[in-house]
Coordinates of C-alpha atoms in Angstrom, one line a residue:
Chain A
X653 CA 123.7 137.5 154.9
X654 CA 120.8 137.6 157.2
X655 CA 120.3 133.8 157.2
X656 CA 123.9 133.2 158.4
X657 CA 123.5 135.8 161.1
X658 CA 120.3 134.1 162.3
X659 CA 122.1 130.7 162.3
X660 CA 124.8 132.3 164.5
X661 CA 122.3 133.7 166.9
X662 CA 120.7 130.3 167.3
X663 CA 124.0 128.6 167.9
X664 CA 125.1 131.2 170.6
X665 CA 121.9 131.4 172.7
X666 CA 120.3 128.9 175.0
X667 CA 116.7 129.8 175.8
X668 CA 114.2 129.9 172.9
X669 CA 110.5 130.6 172.5
X670 CA 108.9 129.7 169.2
X671 CA 105.6 130.7 167.7
X672 CA 103.7 130.8 164.5
X673 CA 100.4 132.2 163.3
X674 CA 97.0 131.6 164.7
X675 CA 94.8 129.1 162.8
X676 CA 98.0 127.2 162.1
X677 CA 98.6 125.3 158.9
X678 CA 101.2 122.7 157.7
X679 CA 103.9 125.2 156.9
X680 CA 103.7 127.1 160.2
X681 CA 103.5 124.0 162.4
X682 CA 106.1 122.1 160.4
X683 CA 108.5 125.0 160.3
X684 CA 108.1 125.7 164.0
X685 CA 108.5 122.1 165.0
X686 CA 111.5 121.6 162.7
X687 CA 113.2 124.4 164.6
X688 CA 112.0 123.0 167.9
X689 CA 113.5 119.6 167.2
X690 CA 116.8 120.8 165.9
X691 CA 117.4 123.2 168.8
X692 CA 116.4 120.5 171.4
X693 CA 118.9 118.2 169.7
X694 CA 121.5 120.9 170.1
X695 CA 120.9 120.8 173.9
X696 CA 118.9 124.1 174.0
X697 CA 116.0 125.0 176.2
X698 CA 113.1 125.4 173.8
X699 CA 109.4 126.2 174.4
X700 CA 107.0 126.1 171.5
X701 CA 103.7 128.1 171.8
X702 CA 100.5 128.4 170.0
X703 CA 98.0 131.2 170.1
X704 CA 95.0 129.0 169.7
X705 CA 93.9 125.4 169.3
X706 CA 95.8 123.0 166.9
X707 CA 94.4 121.0 164.0
X708 CA 94.7 117.3 165.0
X709 CA 95.6 116.1 161.5
X710 CA 99.2 117.3 162.1
X711 CA 99.6 115.4 165.3
X712 CA 102.0 113.0 163.6
X713 CA 104.7 115.8 163.6
X714 CA 107.5 115.1 166.0
X715 CA 107.2 117.7 168.8
X716 CA 103.4 118.3 168.3
X717 CA 102.6 117.2 171.8
X718 CA 105.1 119.8 173.2
X719 CA 103.2 122.7 171.8
X720 CA 101.8 124.8 174.7
X721 CA 98.7 127.0 174.3
X722 CA 100.1 130.3 175.4
X723 CA 98.7 132.2 178.3
X724 CA 99.5 135.9 178.9
X725 CA 100.2 135.3 182.6
X726 CA 103.2 133.0 181.8
X727 CA 106.2 134.9 183.1
X728 CA 109.1 132.9 181.7
X729 CA 111.7 135.0 179.9
X730 CA 113.7 134.0 176.9
X731 CA 116.9 134.9 175.1
X732 CA 115.3 134.6 171.7
X733 CA 111.7 134.7 170.4
X734 CA 111.4 133.2 166.9
X735 CA 108.2 133.9 164.9
X736 CA 107.7 131.7 161.8
X737 CA 105.4 132.2 158.8
X738 CA 103.9 135.5 160.1
X739 CA 103.7 138.9 158.4
X740 CA 103.5 140.7 161.8
X741 CA 103.8 140.0 165.6
X742 CA 99.9 140.3 165.8
X743 CA 99.5 137.1 163.6
X744 CA 100.8 135.1 166.6
X745 CA 97.7 136.1 168.5
X746 CA 98.3 135.9 172.3
X747 CA 101.9 135.0 171.8
X748 CA 102.8 138.4 170.5
X749 CA 103.7 139.6 174.1
X750 CA 106.6 137.1 174.0
X751 CA 108.5 139.8 172.1
X752 CA 108.6 141.8 175.3
X753 CA 109.8 138.8 177.3
X754 CA 112.7 138.1 175.0
X755 CA 116.0 139.8 174.5
X756 CA 116.2 139.1 170.7
X757 CA 113.4 138.6 168.2
X758 CA 113.6 136.8 164.9
X759 CA 111.1 136.8 162.0
X760 CA 111.3 134.0 159.4
X761 CA 108.7 134.4 156.7
X762 CA 107.9 134.0 153.0
X763 CA 104.9 136.3 152.6
X764 CA 105.1 139.2 150.2
X765 CA 103.7 141.5 152.9
X766 CA 105.8 141.5 156.0
X767 CA 106.4 144.5 158.3
X768 CA 110.0 143.4 159.2
X769 CA 108.9 143.6 162.8
X770 CA 111.8 141.8 164.5
X771 CA 115.5 142.4 165.3
X772 CA 116.4 139.9 162.6
X773 CA 114.2 139.5 159.6
X774 CA 114.6 136.7 157.1
X775 CA 111.8 137.3 154.6
X776 CA 111.9 135.7 151.2
X777 CA 108.8 135.7 149.1
X778 CA 110.6 133.5 146.5
X779 CA 110.5 130.6 149.0
X780 CA 107.5 128.3 148.5
X781 CA 107.2 127.8 152.3
X782 CA 108.7 129.1 155.5
X783 CA 110.0 125.5 155.7
X784 CA 112.5 126.3 152.9
X785 CA 114.0 129.1 155.0
X786 CA 114.2 126.9 158.1
X787 CA 116.0 124.2 156.0
X788 CA 118.5 126.9 154.9
X789 CA 119.1 128.0 158.4
X790 CA 119.7 124.5 159.7
X791 CA 122.1 123.9 156.9
X792 CA 124.0 127.1 157.8
X793 CA 124.2 125.9 161.4
X794 CA 126.1 122.9 160.0
X795 CA 123.8 120.5 161.8
X796 CA 122.6 117.3 160.3
X797 CA 118.9 117.1 159.4
X798 CA 117.5 114.0 161.1
X799 CA 114.2 112.3 160.3
X800 CA 112.4 114.4 163.0
X801 CA 113.3 117.7 161.2
X802 CA 112.9 116.2 157.8
X803 CA 109.3 115.1 158.4
X804 CA 108.4 118.5 159.8
X805 CA 110.0 120.4 156.9
X806 CA 108.6 118.0 154.2
X807 CA 105.2 118.6 155.7
X808 CA 105.7 122.4 155.7
X809 CA 106.7 122.4 152.0
X810 CA 104.2 119.8 150.9
X811 CA 101.3 121.6 152.4
X812 CA 102.2 125.1 151.2
X813 CA 102.9 123.9 147.6
X814 CA 99.8 121.7 147.3
X815 CA 102.1 118.7 147.0
X816 CA 104.6 120.5 144.6
X817 CA 101.7 121.5 142.3
X818 CA 101.3 125.2 143.0
X819 CA 103.2 127.7 140.9
X820 CA 105.2 128.8 143.9
X821 CA 107.1 125.5 143.6
X822 CA 110.7 126.0 142.3
X823 CA 113.7 123.8 141.5
X824 CA 115.0 124.7 144.9
X825 CA 111.8 123.3 146.4
X826 CA 112.3 120.0 144.7
X827 CA 116.0 119.9 145.6
X828 CA 115.1 120.4 149.2
X829 CA 112.3 117.8 149.1
X830 CA 114.8 115.3 147.6
X831 CA 117.3 116.0 150.3
X832 CA 114.6 115.6 153.0
X833 CA 113.3 112.2 151.7
X834 CA 116.9 110.9 151.6
X835 CA 116.7 110.8 155.4
X836 CA 114.4 107.9 155.0
X837 CA 111.2 109.5 156.2
X838 CA 107.9 107.9 155.2
X839 CA 106.5 110.7 153.0
X840 CA 104.1 108.6 150.9
X841 CA 101.3 108.7 153.5
X842 CA 101.6 112.4 154.4
X843 CA 98.8 113.4 151.9
X844 CA 96.4 110.9 153.6
X845 CA 97.5 112.0 157.1
X846 CA 96.8 115.7 156.4
X847 CA 93.9 115.8 154.0
X848 CA 92.2 112.4 154.0
X849 CA 90.7 112.2 157.5
X850 CA 87.0 112.3 157.1
X851 CA 84.0 111.7 159.3
X852 CA 81.0 109.8 157.9
X853 CA 79.2 113.1 158.0
X854 CA 81.9 114.8 155.9
X855 CA 81.6 112.2 153.2
X856 CA 77.8 112.0 153.1
X857 CA 77.6 115.8 152.9
X858 CA 80.0 115.7 150.0
X859 CA 77.8 113.1 148.4
X860 CA 74.7 115.3 148.8
X861 CA 76.5 118.3 147.3
X862 CA 77.7 116.4 144.2
X863 CA 74.3 114.8 143.7
X864 CA 72.7 118.2 143.6
X865 CA 74.7 119.5 140.6
X866 CA 72.6 120.9 137.7
X867 CA 73.9 122.3 134.4
X868 CA 72.7 125.4 132.6
X869 CA 73.5 127.4 129.4
X870 CA 74.7 124.5 127.2
X871 CA 76.3 122.9 130.3
X872 CA 78.6 125.8 130.7
X873 CA 77.2 126.7 134.1
X874 CA 77.2 124.2 137.0
X875 CA 75.0 124.9 140.0
X876 CA 75.4 123.0 143.3
X877 CA 73.6 123.5 146.5
X878 CA 73.4 122.3 150.1
X879 CA 70.2 123.3 151.9
X880 CA 69.5 122.8 155.6
X881 CA 66.2 121.2 154.7
X882 CA 68.0 118.5 152.7
X883 CA 70.4 117.4 155.4
X884 CA 68.3 115.1 157.6
X885 CA 70.6 113.7 160.3
X886 CA 73.7 115.3 158.7
X887 CA 75.3 118.4 160.2
X888 CA 76.9 121.1 158.1
X889 CA 78.8 122.7 160.9
X890 CA 82.6 122.0 161.0
X891 CA 82.5 120.3 157.5
X892 CA 85.2 121.7 155.3
X893 CA 83.2 122.2 152.1
X894 CA 85.8 124.4 150.4
X895 CA 86.8 121.8 147.7
X896 CA 83.3 120.6 146.8
X897 CA 83.0 123.3 144.1
X898 CA 86.1 122.0 142.3
X899 CA 84.1 118.9 141.2
X900 CA 81.4 121.2 139.7
X901 CA 84.0 123.4 138.0
X902 CA 86.0 120.3 136.7
X903 CA 83.1 119.0 134.7
X904 CA 84.5 119.1 131.1
X905 CA 81.8 121.3 129.6
X906 CA 81.7 123.8 132.5
X907 CA 83.2 127.3 132.4
X908 CA 81.7 128.6 135.7
X909 CA 80.5 126.9 138.8
X910 CA 78.3 128.2 141.7
X911 CA 77.9 126.5 145.1
X912 CA 75.2 127.8 147.3
X913 CA 75.5 126.7 150.9
X914 CA 72.7 127.6 153.3
X915 CA 74.2 128.5 156.7
X916 CA 71.2 129.9 158.5
X917 CA 67.4 130.0 157.8
X918 CA 67.9 133.2 155.8
X919 CA 71.6 133.3 155.1
X920 CA 73.5 131.7 152.1
X921 CA 77.2 131.5 151.3
X922 CA 77.9 131.6 147.6
X923 CA 81.2 130.3 146.1
X924 CA 82.1 130.9 142.5
X925 CA 84.8 129.3 140.4
X926 CA 85.6 129.8 136.7
X927 CA 87.9 128.0 134.4
X928 CA 89.1 130.4 131.7
X929 CA 87.4 133.7 130.9
X930 CA 84.5 134.5 133.3
X931 CA 85.5 137.1 136.0
X932 CA 83.5 135.8 139.0
X933 CA 84.9 138.5 141.3
X934 CA 82.8 141.1 139.4
X935 CA 79.6 139.2 140.1
X936 CA 80.5 138.7 143.8
X937 CA 81.3 142.4 144.2
X938 CA 77.7 143.2 143.1
X939 CA 76.5 141.2 146.1
X940 CA 79.0 142.7 148.6
X941 CA 81.6 139.9 148.3
X942 CA 85.0 139.6 146.6
X943 CA 87.9 137.5 145.7
X944 CA 89.8 136.7 142.6
X945 CA 88.8 136.5 138.9
X946 CA 88.6 132.7 139.0
X947 CA 87.6 132.2 142.6
X948 CA 85.3 134.5 144.6
X949 CA 82.5 134.4 147.1
X950 CA 79.7 136.4 148.8
X951 CA 77.1 136.0 151.4
X952 CA 73.4 136.8 150.7
X953 CA 70.7 137.3 153.3
X954 CA 67.2 136.5 152.2
X955 CA 65.3 133.7 150.5
X956 CA 67.1 131.4 147.9
X957 CA 64.1 131.7 145.5
X958 CA 64.5 135.5 145.6
X959 CA 68.1 135.6 144.4
X960 CA 68.8 132.2 142.7
X961 CA 67.6 133.1 139.2
X962 CA 69.2 136.6 139.3
X963 CA 72.6 135.1 140.1
X964 CA 72.3 132.5 137.4
X965 CA 71.3 135.3 135.0
X966 CA 74.5 137.2 136.1
X967 CA 76.5 134.1 135.2
X968 CA 74.8 133.8 131.8
X969 CA 75.5 137.5 131.1
X970 CA 79.1 137.0 132.2
X971 CA 79.4 134.0 129.9
X972 CA 78.1 136.0 127.0
X973 CA 80.4 139.0 127.7
X974 CA 83.4 136.8 128.3
X975 CA 82.8 134.7 125.2
X976 CA 82.9 137.6 122.9
Chain B
X898 CA 127.4 102.3 130.3
X899 CA 124.3 101.3 128.4
X900 CA 122.6 104.7 128.6
X901 CA 125.6 106.3 126.8
X902 CA 125.5 103.6 124.2
X903 CA 121.9 104.3 123.5
X904 CA 122.5 108.0 123.4
X905 CA 125.1 107.3 120.7
X906 CA 122.8 105.1 118.7
X907 CA 120.2 107.8 118.7
X908 CA 122.6 110.5 117.5
X909 CA 124.0 108.3 114.7
X910 CA 120.8 107.0 113.2
X911 CA 118.1 108.8 111.1
X912 CA 114.9 106.8 111.0
X913 CA 113.1 106.0 114.2
X914 CA 109.9 104.2 115.2
X915 CA 108.7 104.6 118.8
X916 CA 106.1 102.7 120.7
X917 CA 104.9 102.1 124.3
X918 CA 102.5 99.8 125.9
X919 CA 98.8 99.3 125.1
X920 CA 96.4 100.9 127.4
X921 CA 98.9 103.8 127.6
X922 CA 99.4 105.9 130.7
X923 CA 101.1 109.2 131.5
X924 CA 104.6 107.6 131.8
X925 CA 104.4 105.7 128.5
X926 CA 102.9 108.6 126.5
X927 CA 105.1 111.2 128.1
X928 CA 108.3 109.2 127.7
X929 CA 107.6 108.3 124.1
X930 CA 106.6 111.8 123.1
X931 CA 109.6 113.4 124.9
X932 CA 111.8 111.1 122.7
X933 CA 109.7 112.0 119.6
X934 CA 110.1 115.7 120.2
X935 CA 113.8 115.7 120.9
X936 CA 114.6 113.4 117.9
X937 CA 112.5 115.6 115.6
X938 CA 114.3 118.7 116.9
X939 CA 117.6 117.0 116.0
X940 CA 116.3 116.7 112.4
X941 CA 115.5 112.9 112.5
X942 CA 112.7 111.1 110.7
X943 CA 110.5 109.8 113.6
X944 CA 107.2 107.9 113.6
X945 CA 105.4 107.3 116.9
X946 CA 102.9 104.4 117.0
X947 CA 100.2 103.2 119.4
X948 CA 98.8 99.7 119.6
X949 CA 95.3 100.9 120.6
X950 CA 93.3 104.1 121.3
X951 CA 94.7 107.0 123.3
X952 CA 93.3 108.5 126.4
X953 CA 92.2 112.1 125.5
X954 CA 93.3 113.6 128.9
X955 CA 96.9 113.5 127.6
X956 CA 96.1 115.4 124.4
X957 CA 97.9 118.5 125.8
X958 CA 101.3 116.7 125.3
X959 CA 103.3 118.1 122.4
X960 CA 103.3 115.5 119.7
X961 CA 100.1 113.7 120.8
X962 CA 98.5 114.4 117.5
X963 CA 101.3 112.7 115.6
X964 CA 100.7 109.4 117.3
X965 CA 99.5 106.9 114.6
X966 CA 97.4 103.9 115.4
X967 CA 99.7 101.1 114.1
X968 CA 98.4 98.7 111.4
X969 CA 100.2 95.5 110.6
X970 CA 100.1 96.2 106.8
X971 CA 102.3 99.3 107.2
X972 CA 105.5 98.4 105.4
X973 CA 107.8 101.2 106.3
X974 CA 111.2 100.1 107.6
X975 CA 113.3 101.9 110.3
X976 CA 116.8 102.1 111.5
X977 CA 115.8 102.0 115.2
X978 CA 112.7 100.8 117.0
X979 CA 112.5 102.1 120.6
X980 CA 110.1 100.5 123.0
X981 CA 109.4 102.5 126.2
X982 CA 107.9 101.4 129.5
X983 CA 107.3 97.8 128.4
X984 CA 108.5 94.5 130.0
X985 CA 108.3 92.7 126.7
X986 CA 107.7 93.3 123.0
X987 CA 104.2 91.9 123.4
X988 CA 103.2 94.8 125.6
X989 CA 103.2 97.1 122.6
X990 CA 100.3 95.1 121.1
X991 CA 100.2 95.3 117.3
X992 CA 103.4 97.3 117.3
X993 CA 105.5 94.3 118.2
X994 CA 106.1 93.4 114.6
X995 CA 108.1 96.7 114.2
X996 CA 111.0 94.8 115.8
X997 CA 111.3 92.8 112.5
X998 CA 111.0 96.0 110.4
X999 CA 113.9 97.7 112.2
X1000 CA 117.7 97.1 112.2
X1001 CA 118.2 97.9 115.8
X1002 CA 115.8 97.6 118.8
X1003 CA 116.1 99.6 122.1
X1004 CA 114.2 98.8 125.3
X1005 CA 113.9 101.5 127.9
X1006 CA 112.0 100.5 131.0
X1007 CA 111.8 100.8 134.8
X1008 CA 109.7 97.6 135.6
X1009 CA 111.2 95.0 137.9
X1010 CA 110.2 92.2 135.4
X1011 CA 111.7 92.8 132.0
X1012 CA 112.8 90.1 129.6
X1013 CA 115.6 92.2 128.1
X1014 CA 114.1 91.6 124.7
X1015 CA 116.0 94.2 122.6
X1016 CA 119.5 94.8 121.2
X1017 CA 120.0 97.6 123.8
X1018 CA 118.3 97.2 127.1
X1019 CA 118.2 100.1 129.6
X1020 CA 116.2 98.7 132.5
X1021 CA 116.4 100.4 135.9
X1022 CA 113.7 99.5 138.5
X1023 CA 115.1 102.2 140.8
X1024 CA 113.7 104.8 138.4
X1025 CA 110.3 106.1 139.4
X1026 CA 109.3 106.3 135.8
X1027 CA 110.6 105.5 132.3
X1028 CA 110.6 109.3 132.0
X1029 CA 113.6 109.5 134.3
X1030 CA 115.6 107.2 132.0
X1031 CA 114.6 109.3 128.9
X1032 CA 115.7 112.4 130.7
X1033 CA 119.1 110.8 131.4
X1034 CA 119.5 109.8 127.7
X1035 CA 118.7 113.3 126.5
X1036 CA 121.2 114.7 128.9
X1037 CA 123.8 112.2 127.6
X1038 CA 123.1 113.2 124.0
X1039 CA 124.1 116.7 125.1
X1040 CA 120.9 118.2 123.8
X1041 CA 119.0 121.0 125.6
X1042 CA 115.7 120.0 127.1
X1043 CA 113.1 122.4 125.7
X1044 CA 109.6 123.1 127.0
X1045 CA 108.2 120.4 124.7
X1046 CA 110.3 117.6 126.2
X1047 CA 110.0 119.0 129.7
X1048 CA 106.2 119.0 129.6
X1049 CA 106.3 115.3 128.4
X1050 CA 108.9 114.2 130.9
X1051 CA 107.2 116.1 133.8
X1052 CA 103.9 114.4 132.9
X1053 CA 105.6 111.0 132.8
X1054 CA 107.2 111.4 136.2
X1055 CA 104.2 113.1 137.8
X1056 CA 101.8 110.4 136.8
X1057 CA 104.0 107.4 137.7
X1058 CA 104.8 108.8 141.1
X1059 CA 101.2 110.0 142.0
X1060 CA 102.5 113.6 142.0
X1061 CA 105.8 112.7 143.9
X1062 CA 103.8 110.9 146.6
X1063 CA 104.4 107.2 145.9
X1064 CA 107.3 105.6 147.6
X1065 CA 109.1 105.1 144.3
X1066 CA 109.9 108.8 144.4
X1067 CA 113.6 109.5 145.1
X1068 CA 115.8 112.5 145.4
X1069 CA 116.8 112.0 141.8
X1070 CA 113.1 112.2 140.9
X1071 CA 112.9 115.6 142.6
X1072 CA 116.1 116.8 141.1
X1073 CA 114.8 116.0 137.6
X1074 CA 111.4 117.6 138.3
X1075 CA 113.2 120.8 139.5
X1076 CA 115.3 120.8 136.3
X1077 CA 112.2 120.3 134.1
X1078 CA 110.2 123.1 135.7
X1079 CA 113.2 125.5 135.2
X1080 CA 112.3 125.4 131.5
X1081 CA 109.3 127.5 132.3
X1082 CA 106.6 124.9 131.6
X1083 CA 103.2 125.4 133.2
X1084 CA 103.2 122.5 135.6
X1085 CA 100.6 123.7 138.1
X1086 CA 97.6 122.6 136.0
X1087 CA 98.8 119.2 135.0
X1088 CA 97.0 117.4 137.8
X1089 CA 93.7 119.0 136.6
X1090 CA 94.4 118.2 133.0
X1091 CA 95.1 114.5 133.7
X1092 CA 92.8 113.7 136.5
X1093 CA 90.1 116.3 136.9
X1094 CA 88.1 116.0 133.7
X1095 CA 84.7 114.8 134.7
X1096 CA 81.3 114.5 133.0
X1097 CA 78.2 115.4 134.9
X1098 CA 77.4 111.7 135.0
X1099 CA 80.8 111.0 136.7
X1100 CA 80.3 113.5 139.4
X1101 CA 76.6 112.5 140.1
X1102 CA 77.5 108.8 140.3
X1103 CA 80.3 109.7 142.8
X1104 CA 77.7 111.6 144.8
X1105 CA 75.4 108.6 144.8
X1106 CA 78.2 106.3 146.0
X1107 CA 79.3 108.6 148.8
X1108 CA 75.7 109.1 149.9
X1109 CA 75.3 105.3 150.2
X1110 CA 78.0 104.7 152.8
X1111 CA 77.0 102.9 156.0
X1112 CA 79.2 102.0 158.9
X1113 CA 79.2 98.7 160.9
X1114 CA 81.0 97.2 163.8
X1115 CA 81.8 100.3 165.9
X1116 CA 82.2 102.2 162.6
X1117 CA 85.2 100.1 161.7
X1118 CA 83.6 98.8 158.6
X1119 CA 82.4 101.1 155.8
X1120 CA 80.0 99.7 153.2
X1121 CA 79.3 101.6 150.0
X1122 CA 77.2 100.5 147.0
X1123 CA 76.1 101.4 143.6
X1124 CA 73.0 99.5 142.3
X1125 CA 71.6 99.7 138.8
X1126 CA 68.2 100.3 140.3
X1127 CA 69.4 103.5 142.0
X1128 CA 70.9 105.1 139.0
X1129 CA 67.9 106.6 137.2
X1130 CA 69.2 108.5 134.2
X1131 CA 72.8 108.0 135.2
X1132 CA 75.0 105.5 133.4
X1133 CA 77.6 103.5 135.2
X1134 CA 79.5 102.4 132.0
X1135 CA 82.8 104.2 131.3
X1136 CA 82.7 105.8 134.8
X1137 CA 86.1 105.4 136.5
X1138 CA 84.9 104.4 140.0
X1139 CA 88.3 103.2 141.2
X1140 CA 88.9 106.0 143.7
X1141 CA 85.4 106.1 145.2
X1142 CA 86.3 103.5 147.8
X1143 CA 89.2 105.7 149.2
X1144 CA 86.6 108.1 150.6
X1145 CA 85.0 105.2 152.6
X1146 CA 88.4 103.9 153.8
X1147 CA 89.5 107.4 154.7
X1148 CA 86.7 107.9 157.3
X1149 CA 88.7 108.3 160.5
X1150 CA 87.0 105.4 162.4
X1151 CA 87.2 102.9 159.5
X1152 CA 89.7 100.0 159.3
X1153 CA 88.2 98.3 156.3
X1154 CA 85.9 99.5 153.4
X1155 CA 83.8 97.5 150.9
X1156 CA 82.4 98.9 147.7
X1157 CA 79.8 96.8 145.9
X1158 CA 79.1 97.8 142.3
X1159 CA 76.4 96.1 140.4
X1160 CA 77.5 95.7 136.8
X1161 CA 74.7 93.4 135.5
X1162 CA 71.4 92.2 136.8
X1163 CA 73.1 89.3 138.6
X1164 CA 76.8 90.4 138.7
X1165 CA 78.6 92.5 141.3
X1166 CA 82.1 93.8 141.5
X1167 CA 83.4 94.0 145.0
X1168 CA 86.4 96.2 146.0
X1169 CA 88.0 96.1 149.4
X1170 CA 90.5 98.4 151.1
X1171 CA 92.0 98.2 154.5
X1172 CA 93.9 100.8 156.5
X1173 CA 96.2 98.9 158.9
X1174 CA 95.8 95.3 159.8
X1175 CA 92.9 93.5 158.0
X1176 CA 94.2 91.3 155.1
X1177 CA 91.4 91.8 152.5
X1178 CA 93.1 89.6 149.9
X1179 CA 92.3 86.6 152.0
X1180 CA 88.6 87.5 151.9
X1181 CA 88.6 88.1 148.2
X1182 CA 90.4 84.8 147.5
X1183 CA 87.5 83.0 149.2
X1184 CA 85.2 84.4 146.5
X1185 CA 87.6 83.7 143.6
X1186 CA 89.3 87.1 143.5
X1187 CA 92.7 88.4 144.7
X1188 CA 94.9 91.4 145.1
X1189 CA 97.0 92.8 147.9
X1190 CA 96.6 92.8 151.7
X1191 CA 95.3 96.3 151.7
X1192 CA 93.6 96.5 148.3
X1193 CA 91.8 93.5 146.7
X1194 CA 88.7 92.7 144.7
X1195 CA 86.4 89.9 143.4
X1196 CA 83.3 89.4 141.3
X1197 CA 80.2 87.6 142.7
X1198 CA 77.4 86.3 140.5
X1199 CA 74.0 86.1 142.2
X1200 CA 71.7 88.2 144.3
X1201 CA 73.1 90.9 146.6
X1202 CA 70.8 89.9 149.4
X1203 CA 72.3 86.4 149.2
X1204 CA 75.9 87.4 149.8
X1205 CA 75.9 90.9 151.4
X1206 CA 75.6 89.7 155.0
X1207 CA 78.1 86.9 154.5
X1208 CA 80.7 89.3 153.2
X1209 CA 80.2 91.7 156.0
X1210 CA 80.4 88.8 158.5
X1211 CA 83.8 87.9 156.8
X1212 CA 84.9 91.5 157.4
X1213 CA 83.8 91.4 161.1
X1214 CA 85.7 88.1 161.6
X1215 CA 88.8 89.6 159.9
X1216 CA 88.6 92.6 162.2
X1217 CA 88.4 90.3 165.3
X1218 CA 91.3 88.2 164.0
X1219 CA 93.4 91.1 163.0
X1220 CA 92.7 93.1 166.2
X1221 CA 94.1 90.4 168.4

């Protein structure tokens, strides 16, 4: 079994380099740092590298401050290079050259598409998170999971399952989560730490977006917009607006929601969400975009007044077609 | 063991009345309906009663449509009356007289304060939800948990643990959740079903509230308001505003947030939240209100301009005292 082989490789060797994907998320950071903490506790020499900057909302993770932004001119060599939560070496960004500076490479991932690029490949798309696989490896090493590792792994699993809500959550996910919280970690504030860390600007922009909602077609279409001219002192850059549209979609009468965000004088990003039967991908493809049936997007260059009515008409047509 | 005794009572008897507390929530409805479904499947005669109206967001629960609003002039008698998620008979409202119309009473609850009012009392404050106890009883009856019961019990546990986030969540909670999702229920949309069911009015009022936030005292105080004069066509009645203040509190610089909601021409409801060290209960007590150190409230009669500055001054003083 590959997981047992990897556990053995970790126990035997002494010098480790760890990395995860660029634009890191809770699973990649939590999984990587769980490994970092457990290997350190076993007396190993461990370096943990990132290919780009780190999101500060995960700074509560034990070991976060030890993560080094990798630079190609670093010449240290390692016994083992472990890549977590990546479909290919390239996903580690600058860190990919560590594969040439290490004797053994290990790939631990849960994505469906993985090029099995390493010497040892533990890839299981049934796992909700890479964190589940790291948990399994630590157990196979016969090492106790301390609070340090538990907090990292809980974070990994929590963030990749949307707090146990996404359909990738399994009974194994819950069993592991239960085992992790038995270490006594404070898990009840993790949601706030990761997701609820706003600036005044963030909250006011969300207020503006929600206030702009209008309903059309027997309240089945929700239209929401953020225009540069409405912003006043507020600044749209760096604001994560991705969940605003959920409020429009989740109005009880609404089947399909559209969010128009002006990003430049003549450039608009459009996001679409549908609830049941409207295929919004089709509409986005018409404008050069794409996505999924219930969540899609596109970018339109031009004037809002030139395309707004046409897009709403597309939605009305899709409602009629879908409602048949 | 009391749970086994109750399981035996359920297996032996034939006619059941079930009830939970007035102003029902996900745990009381889910627990009650899980019992309803399992007893029906065992061929029993089961009636399920409510003491007041039901929240429509739980209408997806199997058996929801069978819940009858109890009327005191109903004269049917039962073998067993089961009360779920209640600290006393009174908590069932009108249904409390069912105890006199039944031979045996059973009390299944997880609250710390419970008057052990029934013939059989299964009260366990270590359980995150009454749903955990119902799960245990069904297991002890040796009956399979079908999707119907699983959806009810998952809802019960999900809602009383805030989606496995509150500190009442244990490894047992997760183990049960894992077992329930193994039945194949669709659990990934339950959060949306329960909590994300807005009206346009709800969302626009939230937008107004968020847009009103101002920061004071080095951005440590967030002030948010909803005034009747600002509402235009919007209607504040029936809008659940309880979570608006979390957005103010969760601004990264903020230690304490105040939300002033005008409910009548001369009446204001004030909600306070603090993050770390300010005791907001103390401030609310000064105005005849109360609560907890980090979440409290009060009602003030008068003009906003007459008390607004004084309350903000109280918050500034509390910041200074707490920061020492």
